[in-house]
XYZ file of C-alpha atoms in Angstrom:
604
model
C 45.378 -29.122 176.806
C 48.881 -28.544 177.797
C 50.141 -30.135 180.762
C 53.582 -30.629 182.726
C 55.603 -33.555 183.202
C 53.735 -34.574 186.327
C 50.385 -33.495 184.537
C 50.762 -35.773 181.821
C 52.017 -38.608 184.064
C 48.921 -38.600 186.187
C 46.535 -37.749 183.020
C 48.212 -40.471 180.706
C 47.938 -43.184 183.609
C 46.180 -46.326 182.400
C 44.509 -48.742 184.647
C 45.300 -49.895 188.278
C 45.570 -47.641 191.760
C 46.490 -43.997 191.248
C 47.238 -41.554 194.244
C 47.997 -37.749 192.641
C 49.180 -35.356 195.579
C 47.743 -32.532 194.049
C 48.906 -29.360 196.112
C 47.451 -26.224 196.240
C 46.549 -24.199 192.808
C 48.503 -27.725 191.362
C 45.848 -28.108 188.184
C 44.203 -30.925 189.557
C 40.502 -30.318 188.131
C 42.484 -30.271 184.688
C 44.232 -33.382 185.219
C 40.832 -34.975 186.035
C 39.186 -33.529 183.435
C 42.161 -34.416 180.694
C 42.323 -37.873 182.082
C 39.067 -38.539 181.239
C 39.520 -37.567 177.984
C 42.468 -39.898 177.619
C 40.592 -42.726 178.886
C 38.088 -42.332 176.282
C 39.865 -40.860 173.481
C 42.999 -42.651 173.571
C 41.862 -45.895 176.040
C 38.559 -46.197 174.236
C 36.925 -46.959 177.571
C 33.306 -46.013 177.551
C 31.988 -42.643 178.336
C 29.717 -44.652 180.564
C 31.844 -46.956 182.295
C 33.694 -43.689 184.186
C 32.588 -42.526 187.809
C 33.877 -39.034 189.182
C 33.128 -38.067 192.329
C 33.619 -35.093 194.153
C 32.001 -33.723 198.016
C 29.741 -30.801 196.462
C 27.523 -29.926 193.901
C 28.825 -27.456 193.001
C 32.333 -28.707 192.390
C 30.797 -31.740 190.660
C 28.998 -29.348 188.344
C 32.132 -26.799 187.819
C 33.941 -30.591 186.774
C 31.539 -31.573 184.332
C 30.946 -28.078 182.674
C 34.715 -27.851 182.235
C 34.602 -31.135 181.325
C 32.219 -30.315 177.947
C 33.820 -27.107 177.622
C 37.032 -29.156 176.606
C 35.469 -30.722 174.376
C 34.635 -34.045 176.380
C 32.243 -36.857 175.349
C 28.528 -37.305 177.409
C 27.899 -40.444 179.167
C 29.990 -39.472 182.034
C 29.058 -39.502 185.108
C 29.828 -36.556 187.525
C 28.315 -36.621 191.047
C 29.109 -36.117 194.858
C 29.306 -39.399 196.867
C 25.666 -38.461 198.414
C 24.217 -38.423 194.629
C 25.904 -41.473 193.510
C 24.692 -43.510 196.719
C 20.957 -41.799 196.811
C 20.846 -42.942 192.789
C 22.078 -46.698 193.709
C 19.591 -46.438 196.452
C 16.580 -45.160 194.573
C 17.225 -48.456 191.701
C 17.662 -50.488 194.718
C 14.891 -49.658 197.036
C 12.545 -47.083 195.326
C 13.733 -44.328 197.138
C 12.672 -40.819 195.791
C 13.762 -36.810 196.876
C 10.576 -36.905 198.987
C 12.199 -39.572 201.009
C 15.177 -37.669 202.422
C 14.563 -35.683 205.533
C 14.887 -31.461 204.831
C 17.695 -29.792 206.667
C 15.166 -27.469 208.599
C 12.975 -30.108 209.574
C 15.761 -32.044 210.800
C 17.222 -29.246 213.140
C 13.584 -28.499 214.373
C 13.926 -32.372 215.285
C 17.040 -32.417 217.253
C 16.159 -29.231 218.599
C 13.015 -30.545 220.202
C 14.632 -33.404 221.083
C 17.038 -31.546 223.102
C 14.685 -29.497 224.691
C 12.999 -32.918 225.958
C 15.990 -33.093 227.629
C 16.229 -29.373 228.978
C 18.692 -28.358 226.552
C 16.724 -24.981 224.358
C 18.602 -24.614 221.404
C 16.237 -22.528 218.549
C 18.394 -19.827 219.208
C 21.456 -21.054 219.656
C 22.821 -22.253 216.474
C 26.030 -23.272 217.153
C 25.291 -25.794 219.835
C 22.437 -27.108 217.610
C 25.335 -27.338 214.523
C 27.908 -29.121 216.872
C 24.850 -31.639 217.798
C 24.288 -32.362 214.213
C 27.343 -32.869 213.419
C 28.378 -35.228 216.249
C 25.430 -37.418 214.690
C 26.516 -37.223 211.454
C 30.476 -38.458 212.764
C 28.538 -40.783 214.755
C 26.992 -42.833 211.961
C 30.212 -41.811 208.791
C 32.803 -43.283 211.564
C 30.636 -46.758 212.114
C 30.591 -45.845 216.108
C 28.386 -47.634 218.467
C 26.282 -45.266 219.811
C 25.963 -47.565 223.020
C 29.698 -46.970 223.691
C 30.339 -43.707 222.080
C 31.578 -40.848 224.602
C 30.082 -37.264 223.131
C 32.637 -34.517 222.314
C 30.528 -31.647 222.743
C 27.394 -32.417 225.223
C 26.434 -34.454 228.107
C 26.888 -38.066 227.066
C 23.586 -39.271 228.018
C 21.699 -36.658 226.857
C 23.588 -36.825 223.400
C 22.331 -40.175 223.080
C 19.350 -39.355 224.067
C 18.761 -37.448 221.473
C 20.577 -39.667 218.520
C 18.418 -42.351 219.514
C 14.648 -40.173 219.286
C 16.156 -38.705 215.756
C 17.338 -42.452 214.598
C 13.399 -43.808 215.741
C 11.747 -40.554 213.592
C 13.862 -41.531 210.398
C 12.761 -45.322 210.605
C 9.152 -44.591 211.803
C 8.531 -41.940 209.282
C 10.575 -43.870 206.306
C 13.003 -41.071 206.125
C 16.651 -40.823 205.650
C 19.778 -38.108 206.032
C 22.774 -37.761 204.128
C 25.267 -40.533 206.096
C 22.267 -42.675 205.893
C 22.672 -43.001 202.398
C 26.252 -44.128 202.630
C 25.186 -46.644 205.867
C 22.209 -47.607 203.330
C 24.392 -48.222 200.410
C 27.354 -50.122 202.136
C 24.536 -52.970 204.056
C 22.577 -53.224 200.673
C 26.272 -54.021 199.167
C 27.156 -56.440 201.555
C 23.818 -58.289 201.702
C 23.572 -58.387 197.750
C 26.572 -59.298 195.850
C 24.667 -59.358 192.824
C 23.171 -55.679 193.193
C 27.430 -54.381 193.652
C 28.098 -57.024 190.801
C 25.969 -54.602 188.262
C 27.698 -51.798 190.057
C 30.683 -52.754 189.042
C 30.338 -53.590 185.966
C 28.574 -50.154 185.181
C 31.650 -48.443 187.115
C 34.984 -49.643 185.614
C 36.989 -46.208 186.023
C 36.342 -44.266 189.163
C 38.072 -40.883 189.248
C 37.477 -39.229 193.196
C 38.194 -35.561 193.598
C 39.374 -34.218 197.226
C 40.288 -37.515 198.364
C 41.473 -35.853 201.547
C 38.158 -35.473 202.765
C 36.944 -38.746 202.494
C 35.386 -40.569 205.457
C 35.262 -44.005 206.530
C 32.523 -45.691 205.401
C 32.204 -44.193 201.754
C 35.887 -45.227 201.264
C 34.671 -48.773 201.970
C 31.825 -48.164 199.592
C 34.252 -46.942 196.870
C 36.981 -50.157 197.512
C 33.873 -52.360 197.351
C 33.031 -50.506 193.449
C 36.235 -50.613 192.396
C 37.005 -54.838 192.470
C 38.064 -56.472 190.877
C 40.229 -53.883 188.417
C 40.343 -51.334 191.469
C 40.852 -48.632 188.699
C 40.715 -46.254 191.259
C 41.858 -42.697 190.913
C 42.405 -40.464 193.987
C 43.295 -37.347 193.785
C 43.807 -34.558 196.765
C 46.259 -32.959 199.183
C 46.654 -34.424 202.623
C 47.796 -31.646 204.017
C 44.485 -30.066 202.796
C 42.512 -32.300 205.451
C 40.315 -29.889 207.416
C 36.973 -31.963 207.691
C 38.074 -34.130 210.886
C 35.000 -32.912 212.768
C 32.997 -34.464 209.770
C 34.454 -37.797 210.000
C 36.820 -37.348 207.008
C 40.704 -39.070 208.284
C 43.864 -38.214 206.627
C 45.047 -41.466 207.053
C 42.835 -42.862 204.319
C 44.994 -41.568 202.094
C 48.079 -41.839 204.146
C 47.474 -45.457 203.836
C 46.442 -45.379 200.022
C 49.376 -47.788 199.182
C 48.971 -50.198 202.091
C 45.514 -50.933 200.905
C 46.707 -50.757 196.887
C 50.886 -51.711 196.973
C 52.273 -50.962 194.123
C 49.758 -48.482 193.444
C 51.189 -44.987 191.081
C 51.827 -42.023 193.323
C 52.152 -38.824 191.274
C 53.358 -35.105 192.765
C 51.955 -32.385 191.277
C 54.417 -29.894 193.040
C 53.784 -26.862 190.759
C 51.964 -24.149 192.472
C 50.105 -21.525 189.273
C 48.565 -20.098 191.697
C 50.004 -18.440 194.784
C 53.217 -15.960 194.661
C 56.593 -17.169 195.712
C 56.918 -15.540 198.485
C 53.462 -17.249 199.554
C 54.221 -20.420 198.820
C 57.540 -20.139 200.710
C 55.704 -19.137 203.694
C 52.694 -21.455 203.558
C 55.367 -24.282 203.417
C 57.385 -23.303 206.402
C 54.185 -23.833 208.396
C 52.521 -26.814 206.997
C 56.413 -28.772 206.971
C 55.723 -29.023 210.614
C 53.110 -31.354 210.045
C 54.016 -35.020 211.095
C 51.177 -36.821 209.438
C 52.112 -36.266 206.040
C 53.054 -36.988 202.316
C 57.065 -35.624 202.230
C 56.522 -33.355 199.157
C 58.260 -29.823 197.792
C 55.915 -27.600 196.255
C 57.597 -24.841 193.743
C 56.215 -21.438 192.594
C 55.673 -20.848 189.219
C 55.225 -17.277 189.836
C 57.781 -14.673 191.216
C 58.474 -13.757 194.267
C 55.858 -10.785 195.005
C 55.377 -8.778 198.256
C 56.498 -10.286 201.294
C 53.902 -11.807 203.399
C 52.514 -9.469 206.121
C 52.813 -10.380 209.618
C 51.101 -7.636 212.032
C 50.316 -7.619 215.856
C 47.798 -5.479 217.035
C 47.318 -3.466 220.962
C 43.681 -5.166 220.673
C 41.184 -7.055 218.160
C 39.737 -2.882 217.843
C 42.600 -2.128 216.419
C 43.268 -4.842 214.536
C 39.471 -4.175 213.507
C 40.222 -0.518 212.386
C 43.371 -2.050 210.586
C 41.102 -4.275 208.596
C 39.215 -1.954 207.435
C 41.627 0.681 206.605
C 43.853 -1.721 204.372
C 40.446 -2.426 202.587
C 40.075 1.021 201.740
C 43.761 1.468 201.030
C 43.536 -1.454 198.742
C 40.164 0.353 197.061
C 42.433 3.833 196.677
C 44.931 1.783 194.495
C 41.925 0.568 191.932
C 41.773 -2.609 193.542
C 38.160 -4.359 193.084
C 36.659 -5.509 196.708
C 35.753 -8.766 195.048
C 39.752 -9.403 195.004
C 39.846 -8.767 198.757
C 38.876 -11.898 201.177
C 38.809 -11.708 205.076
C 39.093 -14.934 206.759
C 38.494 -16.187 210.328
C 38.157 -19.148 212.445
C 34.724 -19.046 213.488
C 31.672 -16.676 212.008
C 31.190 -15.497 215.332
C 34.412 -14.104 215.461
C 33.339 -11.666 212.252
C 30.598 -9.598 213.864
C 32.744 -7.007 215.306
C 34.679 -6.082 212.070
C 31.245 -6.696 210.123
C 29.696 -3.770 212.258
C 32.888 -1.759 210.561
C 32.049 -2.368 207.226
C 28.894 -1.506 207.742
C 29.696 1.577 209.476
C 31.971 2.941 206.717
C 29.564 1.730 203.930
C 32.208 -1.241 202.295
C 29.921 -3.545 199.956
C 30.557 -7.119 201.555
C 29.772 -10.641 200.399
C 29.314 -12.928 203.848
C 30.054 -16.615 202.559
C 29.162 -18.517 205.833
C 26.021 -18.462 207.485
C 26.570 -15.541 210.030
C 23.832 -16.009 213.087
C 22.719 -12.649 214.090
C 24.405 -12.130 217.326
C 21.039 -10.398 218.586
C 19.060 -13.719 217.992
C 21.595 -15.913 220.568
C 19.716 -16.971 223.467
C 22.299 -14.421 225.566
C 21.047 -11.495 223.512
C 17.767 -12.487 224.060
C 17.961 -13.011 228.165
C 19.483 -9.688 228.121
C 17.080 -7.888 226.055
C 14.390 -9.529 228.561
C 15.903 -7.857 231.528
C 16.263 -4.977 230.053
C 12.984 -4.586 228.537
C 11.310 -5.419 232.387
C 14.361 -2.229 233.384
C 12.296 -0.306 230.984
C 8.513 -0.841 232.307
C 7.473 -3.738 230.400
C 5.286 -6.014 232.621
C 5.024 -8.985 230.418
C 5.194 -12.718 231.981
C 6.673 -14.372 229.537
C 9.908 -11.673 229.346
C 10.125 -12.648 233.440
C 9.428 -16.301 232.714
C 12.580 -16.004 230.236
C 15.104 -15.044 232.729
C 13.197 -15.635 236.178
C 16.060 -18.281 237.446
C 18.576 -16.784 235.411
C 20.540 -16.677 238.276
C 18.541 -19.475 240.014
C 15.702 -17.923 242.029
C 13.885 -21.355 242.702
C 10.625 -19.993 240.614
C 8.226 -21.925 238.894
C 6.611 -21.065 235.521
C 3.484 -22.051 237.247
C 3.170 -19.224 239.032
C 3.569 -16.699 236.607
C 0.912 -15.035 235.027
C 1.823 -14.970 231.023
C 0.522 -11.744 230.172
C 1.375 -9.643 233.383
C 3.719 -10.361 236.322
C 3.161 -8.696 239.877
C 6.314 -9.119 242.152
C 3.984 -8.651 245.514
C 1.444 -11.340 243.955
C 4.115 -13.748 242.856
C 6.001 -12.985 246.490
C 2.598 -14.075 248.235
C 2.588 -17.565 246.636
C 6.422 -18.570 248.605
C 5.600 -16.780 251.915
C 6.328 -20.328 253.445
C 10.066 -19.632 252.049
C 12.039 -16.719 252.537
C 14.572 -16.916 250.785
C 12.476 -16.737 247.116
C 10.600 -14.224 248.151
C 14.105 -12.229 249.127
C 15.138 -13.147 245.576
C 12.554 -11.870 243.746
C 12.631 -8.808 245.977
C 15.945 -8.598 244.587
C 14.967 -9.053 241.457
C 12.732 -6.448 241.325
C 15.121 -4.229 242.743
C 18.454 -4.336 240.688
C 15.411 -3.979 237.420
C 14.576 -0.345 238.799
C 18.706 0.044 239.849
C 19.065 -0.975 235.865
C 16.259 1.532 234.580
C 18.795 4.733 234.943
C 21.784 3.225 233.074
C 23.352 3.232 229.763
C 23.115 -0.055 227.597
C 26.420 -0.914 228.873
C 26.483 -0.539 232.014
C 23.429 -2.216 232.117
C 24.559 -5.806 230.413
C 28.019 -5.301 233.139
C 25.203 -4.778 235.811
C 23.462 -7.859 234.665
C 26.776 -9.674 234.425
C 28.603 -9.132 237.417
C 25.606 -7.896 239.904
C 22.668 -9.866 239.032
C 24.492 -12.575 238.926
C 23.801 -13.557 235.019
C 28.077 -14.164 235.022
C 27.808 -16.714 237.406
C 24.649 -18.274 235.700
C 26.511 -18.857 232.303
C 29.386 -20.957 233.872
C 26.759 -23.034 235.851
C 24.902 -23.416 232.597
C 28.460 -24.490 230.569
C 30.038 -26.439 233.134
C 26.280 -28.480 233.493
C 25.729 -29.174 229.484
C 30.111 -29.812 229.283
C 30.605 -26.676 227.111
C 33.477 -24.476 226.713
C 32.243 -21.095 229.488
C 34.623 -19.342 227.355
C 32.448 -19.226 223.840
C 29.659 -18.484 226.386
C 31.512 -15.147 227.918
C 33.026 -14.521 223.814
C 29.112 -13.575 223.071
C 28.236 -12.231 226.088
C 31.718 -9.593 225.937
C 30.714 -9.071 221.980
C 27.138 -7.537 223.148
C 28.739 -5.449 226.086
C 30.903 -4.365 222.681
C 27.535 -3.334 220.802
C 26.533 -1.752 223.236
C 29.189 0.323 223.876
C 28.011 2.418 220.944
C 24.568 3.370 222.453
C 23.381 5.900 225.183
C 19.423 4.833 225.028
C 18.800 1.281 226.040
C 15.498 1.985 223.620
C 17.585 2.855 221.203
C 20.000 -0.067 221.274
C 16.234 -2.550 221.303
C 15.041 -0.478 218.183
C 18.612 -0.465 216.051
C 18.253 -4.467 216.411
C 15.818 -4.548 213.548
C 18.075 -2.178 211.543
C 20.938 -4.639 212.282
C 19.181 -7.739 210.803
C 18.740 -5.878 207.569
C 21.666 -4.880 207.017
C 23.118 -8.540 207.829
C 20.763 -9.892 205.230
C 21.403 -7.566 202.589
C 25.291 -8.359 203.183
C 24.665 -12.017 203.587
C 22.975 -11.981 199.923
C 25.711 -9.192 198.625
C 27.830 -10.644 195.509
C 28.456 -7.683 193.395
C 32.057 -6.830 193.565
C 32.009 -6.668 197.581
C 34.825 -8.051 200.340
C 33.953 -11.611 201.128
C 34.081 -12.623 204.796
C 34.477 -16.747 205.508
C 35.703 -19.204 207.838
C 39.296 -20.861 206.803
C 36.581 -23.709 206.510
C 34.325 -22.171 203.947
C 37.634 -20.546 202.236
C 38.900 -24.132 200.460
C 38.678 -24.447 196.783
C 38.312 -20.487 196.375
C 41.548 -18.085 195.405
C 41.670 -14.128 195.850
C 44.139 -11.938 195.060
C 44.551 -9.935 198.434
C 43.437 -12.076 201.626
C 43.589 -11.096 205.374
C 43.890 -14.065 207.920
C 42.732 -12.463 211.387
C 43.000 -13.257 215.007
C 45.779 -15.676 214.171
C 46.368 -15.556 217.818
C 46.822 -19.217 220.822
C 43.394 -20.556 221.750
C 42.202 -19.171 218.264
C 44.155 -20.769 215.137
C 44.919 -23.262 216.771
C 41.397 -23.513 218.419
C 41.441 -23.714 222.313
C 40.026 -26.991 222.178
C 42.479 -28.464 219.497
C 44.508 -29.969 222.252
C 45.557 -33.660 220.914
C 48.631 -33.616 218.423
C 46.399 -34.605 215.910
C 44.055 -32.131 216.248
C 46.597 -29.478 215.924
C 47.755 -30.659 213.135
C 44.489 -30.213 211.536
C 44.263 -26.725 212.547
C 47.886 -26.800 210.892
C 46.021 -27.496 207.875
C 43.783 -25.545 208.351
C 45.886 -22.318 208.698
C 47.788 -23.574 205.171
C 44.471 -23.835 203.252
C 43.775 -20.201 204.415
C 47.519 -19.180 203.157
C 47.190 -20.455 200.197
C 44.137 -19.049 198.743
C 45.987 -15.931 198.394
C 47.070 -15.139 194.803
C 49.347 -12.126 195.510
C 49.276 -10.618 198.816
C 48.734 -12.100 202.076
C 48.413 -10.288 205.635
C 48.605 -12.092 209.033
C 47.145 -10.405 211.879
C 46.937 -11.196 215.385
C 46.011 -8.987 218.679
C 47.528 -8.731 221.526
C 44.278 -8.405 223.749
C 40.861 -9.157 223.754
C 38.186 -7.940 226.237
C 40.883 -7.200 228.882
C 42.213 -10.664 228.449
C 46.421 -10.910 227.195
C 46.670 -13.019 224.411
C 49.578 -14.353 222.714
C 50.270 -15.166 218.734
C 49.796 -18.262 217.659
C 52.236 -20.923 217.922
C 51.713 -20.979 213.825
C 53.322 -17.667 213.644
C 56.343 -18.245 215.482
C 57.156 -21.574 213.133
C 56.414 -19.392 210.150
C 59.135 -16.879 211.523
C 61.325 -19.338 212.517
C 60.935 -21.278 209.635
């Protein structure tokens, strides 16, 4: 393998602390890969005796098939730091696969959990992710649950639920992914003699995205690596994007307080991005505080100037999406060298309805929810279905006190409801049976309108508006997110004259979402800047790079911003040869401004 000067430093280093600041499209899975080599070629260390660890199967895999394809020795050991701790685990305690808990039973758990607590979250999958994660930082960040304040729900409640899900895993002799790592590091520091072997099996340990790293498998590793602490770390720190994971940038800000005199080694050639790219991506990401000082260089010319585009609205910017795709297509340009990336999946259902509108193959990378499967959709789809003659309980049970009408599921007769019947039963108070006389009447009002003036009617009339920031300011959620989904349906159905026919094109919707979910065959792929790190694409689009967006609205602490920093860089820099900013300047009747990112890019 040929390598640079900075290559071969970092591939050709011997023993002792190594920290390789390996920036974007730098080489670093070669240098990994070649120093392994060197260790056992040149160092004649045994091909057993080396430990690399990455955060993903898949990347572990990609490592050790490139790895063989070189022409590399077996006996290594490639793994992600939940495989390696599972495996020391499973020697150490008998633990098999059977033992770890299954993603889907674990969100039925929490869910339930929740709902114990009045919280339904089946359909709402993004309050049910931000609840798993907050567990999962919970228990990677060592916290006390006892005096841990939640981020994203009702403090009480959160630990509410932590607790029931903590009593399942021990009752039932099950454990999650950070249990492994809290597993690992007590069985380490109650057995010397069990790390001892560790050790001695584990004399080179080569770590992959050290960026991400949290807490707790950093100790883990330090605890490995004695008494040689042989310890390899390679990443970008101004790659760190996991925060809301538990992984800290200071880790490896602080590499060489907890190893001085440890090797740091730049790898400040970029073979991937254009100049022009890397120029740009730099003026943004150099207003980062909490960082390495480093200067990256472009081994590539200069290319097309990065494109930096405001739109009258996110329609527009929609249409301009979509256009440039096709443009791109004209020239002979594959989709599978197009990417289009966003902040949040919810935030790609508009300008996936495009796509599928003008028949573009896509390739969604994240897990999109349906936006017709949110609990909103569904509450609206309830009232509209009673506007349309249905008579069915539970449809009225769904949204009965949705506004608050003081109504008790009790009462209600599952398979038919009767509004005189049900008024008869609060004749001792007034004011519900006025309510559901109301009820009853804005559902006939609703039974002559369009599907969009219906879900305004149900907004700002019934009172549903009013009901959502009650709900949001109750469980300490952001209203806004709440009102995002509820303004993307009024969207939808926008396009619809037939509230039947809006109900029946659902089904037609899902389809097409799953066939475009499972799409791979030369199509546009659509991701979060999350789910965009560690891929490359010739062409990519960065959209809604707007305030309250990139950076997020609740990304108020420096450090957070910074992150979102990051975050926007990552995104940059996955761009081969031409990369398009776009921003709008309105959304649902609401100004908005361009991010604070674009103006240090321009000013930059």
């Amino acid at each position: 393998m040929q390598f640079n000067d900075a290559q071969n430093r970092a591939v050709r280093h011997t023993a002792g602390p190594a920290l390789v600041l390996a920036g974007p499209g730098s080489g670093k899975t070669r240098v990994i890969t070649g120093r392994v080599q060197f260790l056992i070629n040149e160092c004649n260390i045994s091909s057993g005796n080396i430990l690399v660890v990455t955060f993903t199967r898949a990347a572990a895999e990609e490592m050790r098939q490139r790895y063989e394809r070189s022409g590399g020795k077996t006996g290594v050991t490639f793994g992600t730091f939940h495989s390696i701790f599972f495996y020391i685990l499973k020697n150490a305690y008998g633990f098999s696969a059977a033992d770890i808990i299954k993603e889907d039973d674990k969100r039925r758990f929490i869910a339930s959990a929740a709902e114990k607590s009045g919280t339904i979250l089946e359909d709402n999958s993004d309050l049910l992710k931000d609840i798993i994660n907050e567990i999962s930082l919970v228990k990677s960040g060592g916290y006390d649950i006892d005096s841990y304040y939640a981020l994203k729900y009702p403090a009480e409640e959160f630990k509410h639920i932590y607790m029931e899900y903590d009593r399942y895993l021990k009752k039932n002799r099950k454990l999650d992914f950070d249990d492994m790592m809290l597993y690992t590091k007590q069985l380490f520091l109650a057995r010397g003699d069990i790390l001892a072997r560790w050790q001695q099996r584990f004399t080179y340990i080569l770590i992959d995205e050290f960026q991400d790293i949290n807490l707790i498998q950093y100790q883990i590793i330090k605890m490995i690596a004695l008494p040689e602490n042989n310890l390899f770390a390679v990443g970008d720190d101004d790659q760190s994007i996991y925060g809301f994971r538990g992984s800290d940038p200071n880790i490896m800000l602080d590499f060489t307080k907890n190893y001085q005199g440890a090797d740091i080694i730049k790898l400040d050639v970029n073979y991937r991005c254009s100049k022009n790219i890397v120029d740009t991506s730099l003026k943004l990401i150099n207003n980062n505080k909490l960082r390495y000082n480093k200067r990256i260089v472009a081994d590539k010319s200069c290319g097309s100037p990065v494109d930096i585009r405001g739109f009258k609205n996110v329609a527009q910017e929609n249409e301009a999406i979509v256009k440039l795709v096709m443009e791109y297509a004209e020239r002979g340009v594959r989709y599978d060298d197009i990417a289009i990336l966003y902040r949040t999946n919810m935030q790609m259902q508009p300008v996936i309805n495009k796509f599928l509108e003008y028949n573009i193959p896509i390739c969604i990378r994240d897990s999109i929810p349906n936006i017709y499967e949110h609990w909103i959709a569904l509450d609206i789809f309830a009232y509209i279905k009673l506007a349309l003659g249905s008579e069915s309980g539970r449809d009225f049970m769904r949204i009965m006190n949705k506004p608050k009408r003081y109504l008790s599921r009790e009462n209600i007769n599952p398979s038919k409801i009767k509004y005189d019947e049900l008024a008869a039963l609060y004749d001792d108070k007034p004011w519900v049976v006025s309510r559901i006389y109301q009820m009853k009447a804005d559902i006939k009002v609703m039974s002559k309108m369009t599907p969009k003036r219906a879900v305004r009617y149900i907004q700002k009339v019934v009172g549903y508006g009013d009901y959502l920031k009650e709900y949001a300011d109750y469980k300490g959620i952001d209203a806004a997110n709440l009102n995002e989904i509820y303004e993307k349906l009024c969207d939808m159905a926008e396009e619809y004259n037939d509230m039947r026919d809006w109900i029946a094109s659902t089904g037609e919707y899902a389809e097409k979402l799953r066939k475009s979910n499972n799409s791979s065959d030369n199509a546009v792929s659509l991701m979060t800047l999350h789910g965009s790190k560690g891929l490359e694409y010739r062409n990519v689009i960065i959209a809604e790079v707007n305030e309250d967006i990139i950076p997020y609205k609740t990304a108020a602490p420096e450090n957070n911003i910074e992150e979102e920093r990051r975050l926007l860089y990552v995104g940059m820099t996955r761009a081969k040869e031409r990369l398009h900013l776009f921003f709008a300047k309105n959304r649902y009747n609401h100004d908005l401004k361009p991010s604070r990112f674009i103006e240090e890019i321009m000013r930059g």
